[in-house]
Each structure stands twice: as C-alpha cells, then as structure tokens.
Short mmCIF file of C-alpha atoms in Angstrom, two decimals:
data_model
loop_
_atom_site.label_atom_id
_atom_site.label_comp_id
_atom_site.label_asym_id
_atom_site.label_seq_id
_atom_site.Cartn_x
_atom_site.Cartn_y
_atom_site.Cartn_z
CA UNK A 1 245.08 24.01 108.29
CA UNK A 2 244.98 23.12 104.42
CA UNK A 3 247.18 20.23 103.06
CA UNK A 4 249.21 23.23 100.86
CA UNK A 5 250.65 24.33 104.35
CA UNK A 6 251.39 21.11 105.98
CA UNK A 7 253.63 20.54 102.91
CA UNK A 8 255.30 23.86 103.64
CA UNK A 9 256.10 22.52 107.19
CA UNK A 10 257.60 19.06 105.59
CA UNK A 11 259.64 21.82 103.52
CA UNK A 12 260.82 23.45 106.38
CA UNK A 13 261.52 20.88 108.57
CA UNK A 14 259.27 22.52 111.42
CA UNK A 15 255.28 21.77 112.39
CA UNK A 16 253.75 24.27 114.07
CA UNK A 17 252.16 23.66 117.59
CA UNK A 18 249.41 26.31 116.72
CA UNK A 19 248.76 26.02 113.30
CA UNK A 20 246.74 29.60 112.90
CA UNK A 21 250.22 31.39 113.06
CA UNK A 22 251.23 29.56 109.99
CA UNK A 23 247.75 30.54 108.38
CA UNK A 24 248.35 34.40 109.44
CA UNK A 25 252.19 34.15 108.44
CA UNK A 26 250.59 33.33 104.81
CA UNK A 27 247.99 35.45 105.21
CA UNK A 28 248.91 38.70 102.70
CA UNK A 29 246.91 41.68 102.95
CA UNK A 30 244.84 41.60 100.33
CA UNK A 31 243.29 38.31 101.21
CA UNK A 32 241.97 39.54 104.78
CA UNK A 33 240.71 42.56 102.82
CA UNK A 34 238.88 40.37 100.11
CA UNK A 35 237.70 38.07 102.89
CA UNK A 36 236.76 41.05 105.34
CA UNK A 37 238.69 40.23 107.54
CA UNK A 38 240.02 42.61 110.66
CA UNK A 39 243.36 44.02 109.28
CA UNK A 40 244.95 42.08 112.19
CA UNK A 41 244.60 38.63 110.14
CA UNK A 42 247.19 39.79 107.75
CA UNK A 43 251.11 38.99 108.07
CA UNK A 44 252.35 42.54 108.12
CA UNK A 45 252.45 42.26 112.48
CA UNK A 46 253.95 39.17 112.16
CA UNK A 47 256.41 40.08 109.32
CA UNK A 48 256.91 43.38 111.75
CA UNK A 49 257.97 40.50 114.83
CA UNK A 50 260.24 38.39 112.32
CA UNK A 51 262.29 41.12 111.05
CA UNK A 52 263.57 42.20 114.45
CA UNK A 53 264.31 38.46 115.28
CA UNK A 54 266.06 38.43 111.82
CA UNK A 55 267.90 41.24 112.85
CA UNK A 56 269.53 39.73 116.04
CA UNK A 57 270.02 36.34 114.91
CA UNK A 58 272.48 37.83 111.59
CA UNK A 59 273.90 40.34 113.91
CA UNK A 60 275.16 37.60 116.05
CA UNK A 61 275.84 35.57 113.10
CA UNK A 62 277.77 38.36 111.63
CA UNK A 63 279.45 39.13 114.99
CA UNK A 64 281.23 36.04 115.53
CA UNK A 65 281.77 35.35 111.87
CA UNK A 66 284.32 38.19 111.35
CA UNK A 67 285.68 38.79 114.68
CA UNK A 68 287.49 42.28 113.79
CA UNK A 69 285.14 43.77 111.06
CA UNK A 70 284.01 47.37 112.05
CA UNK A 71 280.75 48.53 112.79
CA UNK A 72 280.56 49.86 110.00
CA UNK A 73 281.29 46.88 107.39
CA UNK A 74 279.35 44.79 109.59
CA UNK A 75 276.31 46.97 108.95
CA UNK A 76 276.79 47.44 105.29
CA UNK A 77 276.47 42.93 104.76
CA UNK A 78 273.66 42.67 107.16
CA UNK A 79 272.23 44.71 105.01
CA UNK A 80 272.46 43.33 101.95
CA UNK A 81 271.71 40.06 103.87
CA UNK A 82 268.31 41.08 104.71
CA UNK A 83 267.29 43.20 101.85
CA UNK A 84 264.28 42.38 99.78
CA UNK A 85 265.68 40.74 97.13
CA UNK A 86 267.88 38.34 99.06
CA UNK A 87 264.97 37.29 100.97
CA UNK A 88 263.06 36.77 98.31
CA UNK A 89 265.83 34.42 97.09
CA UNK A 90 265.80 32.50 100.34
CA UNK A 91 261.37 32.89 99.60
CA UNK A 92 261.88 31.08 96.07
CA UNK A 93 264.26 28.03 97.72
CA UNK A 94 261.92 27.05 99.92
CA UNK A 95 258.63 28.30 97.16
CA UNK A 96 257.37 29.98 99.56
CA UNK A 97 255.02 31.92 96.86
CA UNK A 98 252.91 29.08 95.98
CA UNK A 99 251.34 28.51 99.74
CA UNK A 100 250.62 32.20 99.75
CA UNK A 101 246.86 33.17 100.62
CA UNK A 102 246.11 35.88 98.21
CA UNK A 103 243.38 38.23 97.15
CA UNK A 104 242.26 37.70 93.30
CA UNK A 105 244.02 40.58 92.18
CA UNK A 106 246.90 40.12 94.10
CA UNK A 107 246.77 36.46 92.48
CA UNK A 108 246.17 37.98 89.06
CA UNK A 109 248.76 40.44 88.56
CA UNK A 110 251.64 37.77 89.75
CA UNK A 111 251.75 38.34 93.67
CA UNK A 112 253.15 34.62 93.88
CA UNK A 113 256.05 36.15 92.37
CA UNK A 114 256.51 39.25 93.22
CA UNK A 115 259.87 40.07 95.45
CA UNK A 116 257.80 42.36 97.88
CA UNK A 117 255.16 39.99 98.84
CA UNK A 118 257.55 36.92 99.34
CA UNK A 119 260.29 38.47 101.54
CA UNK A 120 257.16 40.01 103.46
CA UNK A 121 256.21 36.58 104.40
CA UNK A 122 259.30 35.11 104.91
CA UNK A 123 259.72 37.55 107.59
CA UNK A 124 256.48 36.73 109.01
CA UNK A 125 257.27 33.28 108.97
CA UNK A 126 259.95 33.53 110.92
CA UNK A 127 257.67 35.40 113.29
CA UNK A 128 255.23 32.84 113.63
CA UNK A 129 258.20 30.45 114.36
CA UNK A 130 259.62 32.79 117.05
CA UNK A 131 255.80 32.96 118.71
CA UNK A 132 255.34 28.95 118.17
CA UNK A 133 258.87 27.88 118.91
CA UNK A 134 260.85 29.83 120.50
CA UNK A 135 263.87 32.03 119.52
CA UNK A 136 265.85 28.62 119.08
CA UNK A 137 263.56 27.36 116.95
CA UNK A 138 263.72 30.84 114.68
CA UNK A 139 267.49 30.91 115.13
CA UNK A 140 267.19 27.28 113.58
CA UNK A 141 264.99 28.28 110.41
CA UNK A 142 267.21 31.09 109.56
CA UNK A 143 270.83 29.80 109.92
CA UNK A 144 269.19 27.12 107.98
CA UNK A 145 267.51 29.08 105.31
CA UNK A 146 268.82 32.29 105.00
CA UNK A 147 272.59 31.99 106.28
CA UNK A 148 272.73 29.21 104.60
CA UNK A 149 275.27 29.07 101.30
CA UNK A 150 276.20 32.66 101.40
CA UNK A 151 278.32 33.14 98.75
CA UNK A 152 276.28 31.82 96.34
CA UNK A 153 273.36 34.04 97.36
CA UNK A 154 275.99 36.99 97.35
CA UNK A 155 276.65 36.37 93.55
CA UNK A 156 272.65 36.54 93.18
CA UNK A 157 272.02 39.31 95.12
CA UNK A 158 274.57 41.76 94.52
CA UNK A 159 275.17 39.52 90.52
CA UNK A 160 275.16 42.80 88.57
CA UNK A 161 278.06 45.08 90.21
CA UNK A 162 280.17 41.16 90.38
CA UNK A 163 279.86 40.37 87.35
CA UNK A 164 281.31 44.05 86.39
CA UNK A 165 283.96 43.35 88.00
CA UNK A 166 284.60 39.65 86.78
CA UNK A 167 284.47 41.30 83.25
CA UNK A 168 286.58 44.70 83.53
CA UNK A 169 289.57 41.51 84.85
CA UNK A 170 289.35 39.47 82.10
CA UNK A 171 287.74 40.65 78.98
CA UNK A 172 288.85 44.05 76.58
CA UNK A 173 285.03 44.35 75.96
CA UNK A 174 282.31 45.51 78.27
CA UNK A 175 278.96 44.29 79.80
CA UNK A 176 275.74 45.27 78.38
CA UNK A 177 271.72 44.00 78.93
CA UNK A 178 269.76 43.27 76.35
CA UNK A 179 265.59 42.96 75.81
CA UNK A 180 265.14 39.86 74.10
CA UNK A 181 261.40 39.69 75.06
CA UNK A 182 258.46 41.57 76.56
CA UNK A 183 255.56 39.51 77.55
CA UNK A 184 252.12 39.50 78.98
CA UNK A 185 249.73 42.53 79.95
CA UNK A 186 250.78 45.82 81.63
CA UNK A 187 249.70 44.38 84.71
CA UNK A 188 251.19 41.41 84.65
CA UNK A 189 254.56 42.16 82.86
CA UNK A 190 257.33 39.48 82.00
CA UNK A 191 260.76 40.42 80.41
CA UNK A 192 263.45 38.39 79.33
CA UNK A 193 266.69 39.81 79.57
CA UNK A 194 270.86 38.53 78.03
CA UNK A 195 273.87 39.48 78.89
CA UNK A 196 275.93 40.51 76.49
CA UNK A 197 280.15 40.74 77.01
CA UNK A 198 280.82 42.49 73.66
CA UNK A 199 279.17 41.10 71.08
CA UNK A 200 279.40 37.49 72.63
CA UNK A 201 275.85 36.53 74.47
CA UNK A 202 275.64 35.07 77.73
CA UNK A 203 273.20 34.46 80.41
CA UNK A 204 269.58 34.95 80.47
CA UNK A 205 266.96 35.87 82.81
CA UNK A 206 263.40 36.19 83.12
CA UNK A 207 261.11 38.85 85.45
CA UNK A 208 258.76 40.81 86.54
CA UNK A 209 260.91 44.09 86.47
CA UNK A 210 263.89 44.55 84.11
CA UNK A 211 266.14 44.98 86.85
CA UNK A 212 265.88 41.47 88.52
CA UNK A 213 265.67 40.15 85.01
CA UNK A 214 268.94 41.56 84.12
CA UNK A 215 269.86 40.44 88.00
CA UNK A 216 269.02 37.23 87.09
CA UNK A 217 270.92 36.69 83.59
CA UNK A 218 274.05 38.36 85.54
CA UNK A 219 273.86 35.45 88.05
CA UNK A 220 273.56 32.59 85.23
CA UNK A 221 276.45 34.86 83.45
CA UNK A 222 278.85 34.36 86.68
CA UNK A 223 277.71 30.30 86.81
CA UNK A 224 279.05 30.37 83.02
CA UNK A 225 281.68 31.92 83.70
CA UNK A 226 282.76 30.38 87.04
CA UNK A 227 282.16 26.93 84.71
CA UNK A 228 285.28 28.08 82.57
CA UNK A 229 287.19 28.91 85.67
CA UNK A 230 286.64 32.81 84.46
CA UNK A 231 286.63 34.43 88.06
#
C-alpha cells in the first residue's frame, strides 16, 4: 500500500487488516481500465456492498432517532442523507478525492472533484470496512462520518430551498444567483457563483456545475446570515 493511503487510514481513524480492499475501495474505474485491469479491480462492487450497509446502519439510526416518524418521513431524510451530494460532502471532510486512483483523463477533467466519483468511493469505502472489519467497524465509520453534525450538513445539502425560506421570513426582497465567473476549458469547467438578496450580495461559491456552485454560495449565505442571528 502507498504512503497516500496509510494517511487516509490516520484520517479515518481505522487501518485495514488487508490493505488491497483499501487499494480497490480507491480504485475508480477508469484506472483498472487504463491499467488493464479485470473490471473486478474497480470500486463499483465494493461501492455496490457499502451502500446496502449504509442503508441499514441510517435506517436504524433514523429508527431510533425519531421514535414516531412515519414510514414515510423516515424515507424521505434517509434519502437526502445518502444522496450524492451529501456524500460527497462527508467525501470532501475527510478529502477523500485526493487518495483517489484515477485514469489520466479521469484526472484531467477534475475527477478528484467531481460529486459522482467521490460519493462512489465513499460507499466503497465503507464496503471495504464492512469486509475488513466487520459491520461494527462500518457502523463506527459512518455514525462517525456521515451521521455526524447533521444539521449542518442539512443546511449544505438541501442550502438552496433553506435559504428560500430564511429569506421569504425576513427580507421584502427575493433571492437570486448570479455568474460572477466562468473558468477553465469545456472539459474542465469552473464557475463562481453569489447570492444575491435584492440588490445586496452575499455568499459565494465555486464548482464544477452551476448548481452546486450556487449550492455552495447558498450555504456560506445561511453561515452569514446565521452570524447576524438572521434565521
């Protein structure tokens, strides 16, 4: 195993007895294909284990959290939970992108980065952990990682629709997004994105789509905000 992924398991507070599950759990696609590898090496079986063991472990978590929540309402969070971009949240905490093994083109159009290939592997993370550890061990990673601070990841994840409602309570004037900046080649795109409240400017936020740019500078909006006791 490389030194890059022995500092990911100082990061996460868990060394792997096998260390090739770690390897595969970093292992994207386009790096066994580059390498000619059998499709097997890459993290998608893995990522394919850890999402049903992140499935139990925030069902339970959700079960005895709100003790007389419907079915229903207890679907709809565990949802938004475990969607992509709330992983990939929990993926840029721990930075999970930079111990990613990548094709060249993967690596060259901003893979590191990109919300679809970092929940992927958190997933598959968590798979190698179940395989290596046990389910306590997985159960461990995620209450530690991705049920961890949930309110704050709630104002990230779901920023844009809170932040609408923050502003239709407290200001006359509406919410609008702004392009401030449009960088790089169409490969490789990078926007930069401000929140306006009327004509006042707010938060920014930079990325590789304009949506989780403008989810971005909605989150930094709601810190300002919060900052003035504006709730």
């Amino acid at each position: 195993m490389n030194r890059d992924l022995r500092l990911l398991e100082e990061r996460i507070g868990y060394q792997f007895s096998d260390t090739r599950l770690l390897n595969r759990a970093m292992a994207h696609s386009s790096y066994v294909n580059e390498k000619h590898l059998p499709k097997y090496e890459c993290n998608e079986r893995l990522e394919f284990l850890g999402d049903a063991v992140l499935e139990i472990v925030s069902s339970e978590f959700l079960f005895y959290e709100h003790e007389k929540m419907p079915e229903g309402e207890l679907t709809k969070i565990r949802a938004s939970m475990v969607c992509e971009p709330s992983l990939a949240f929990c993926a840029r905490q721990i930075r999970l992108g930079d111990y990613l093994l990548l094709g060249k083109g993967e690596e060259a159009t901003g893979g590191r980065k990109r919300e679809s290939v970092t929940s992927d592997a958190l997933e598959a993370l968590i798979g190698a952990i179940y395989i290596d550890g046990g389910f306590a061990s997985a159960k461990e990673f995620i209450h530690r990682f991705v049920l961890n601070d949930l309110e704050n990841k709630k104002f990230f994840y779901d920023s844009k629709t809170i932040l609408q409602e923050i502003v239709q309570a407290n200001f006359e004037d509406g919410v609008s997004y702004h392009l401030l900046a449009e960088e790089g080649p169409d490969h490789n795109k990078s926007f930069l994105i401000a929140v306006y409240i009327g004509e006042k400017r707010y938060g920014q936020g930079r990325g590789r789509a304009k949506k989780s740019a403008e989810q971005e500078a909605a989150y930094q909006t709601i810190l300002m905000l919060h900052e003035n006791n504006i709730k």
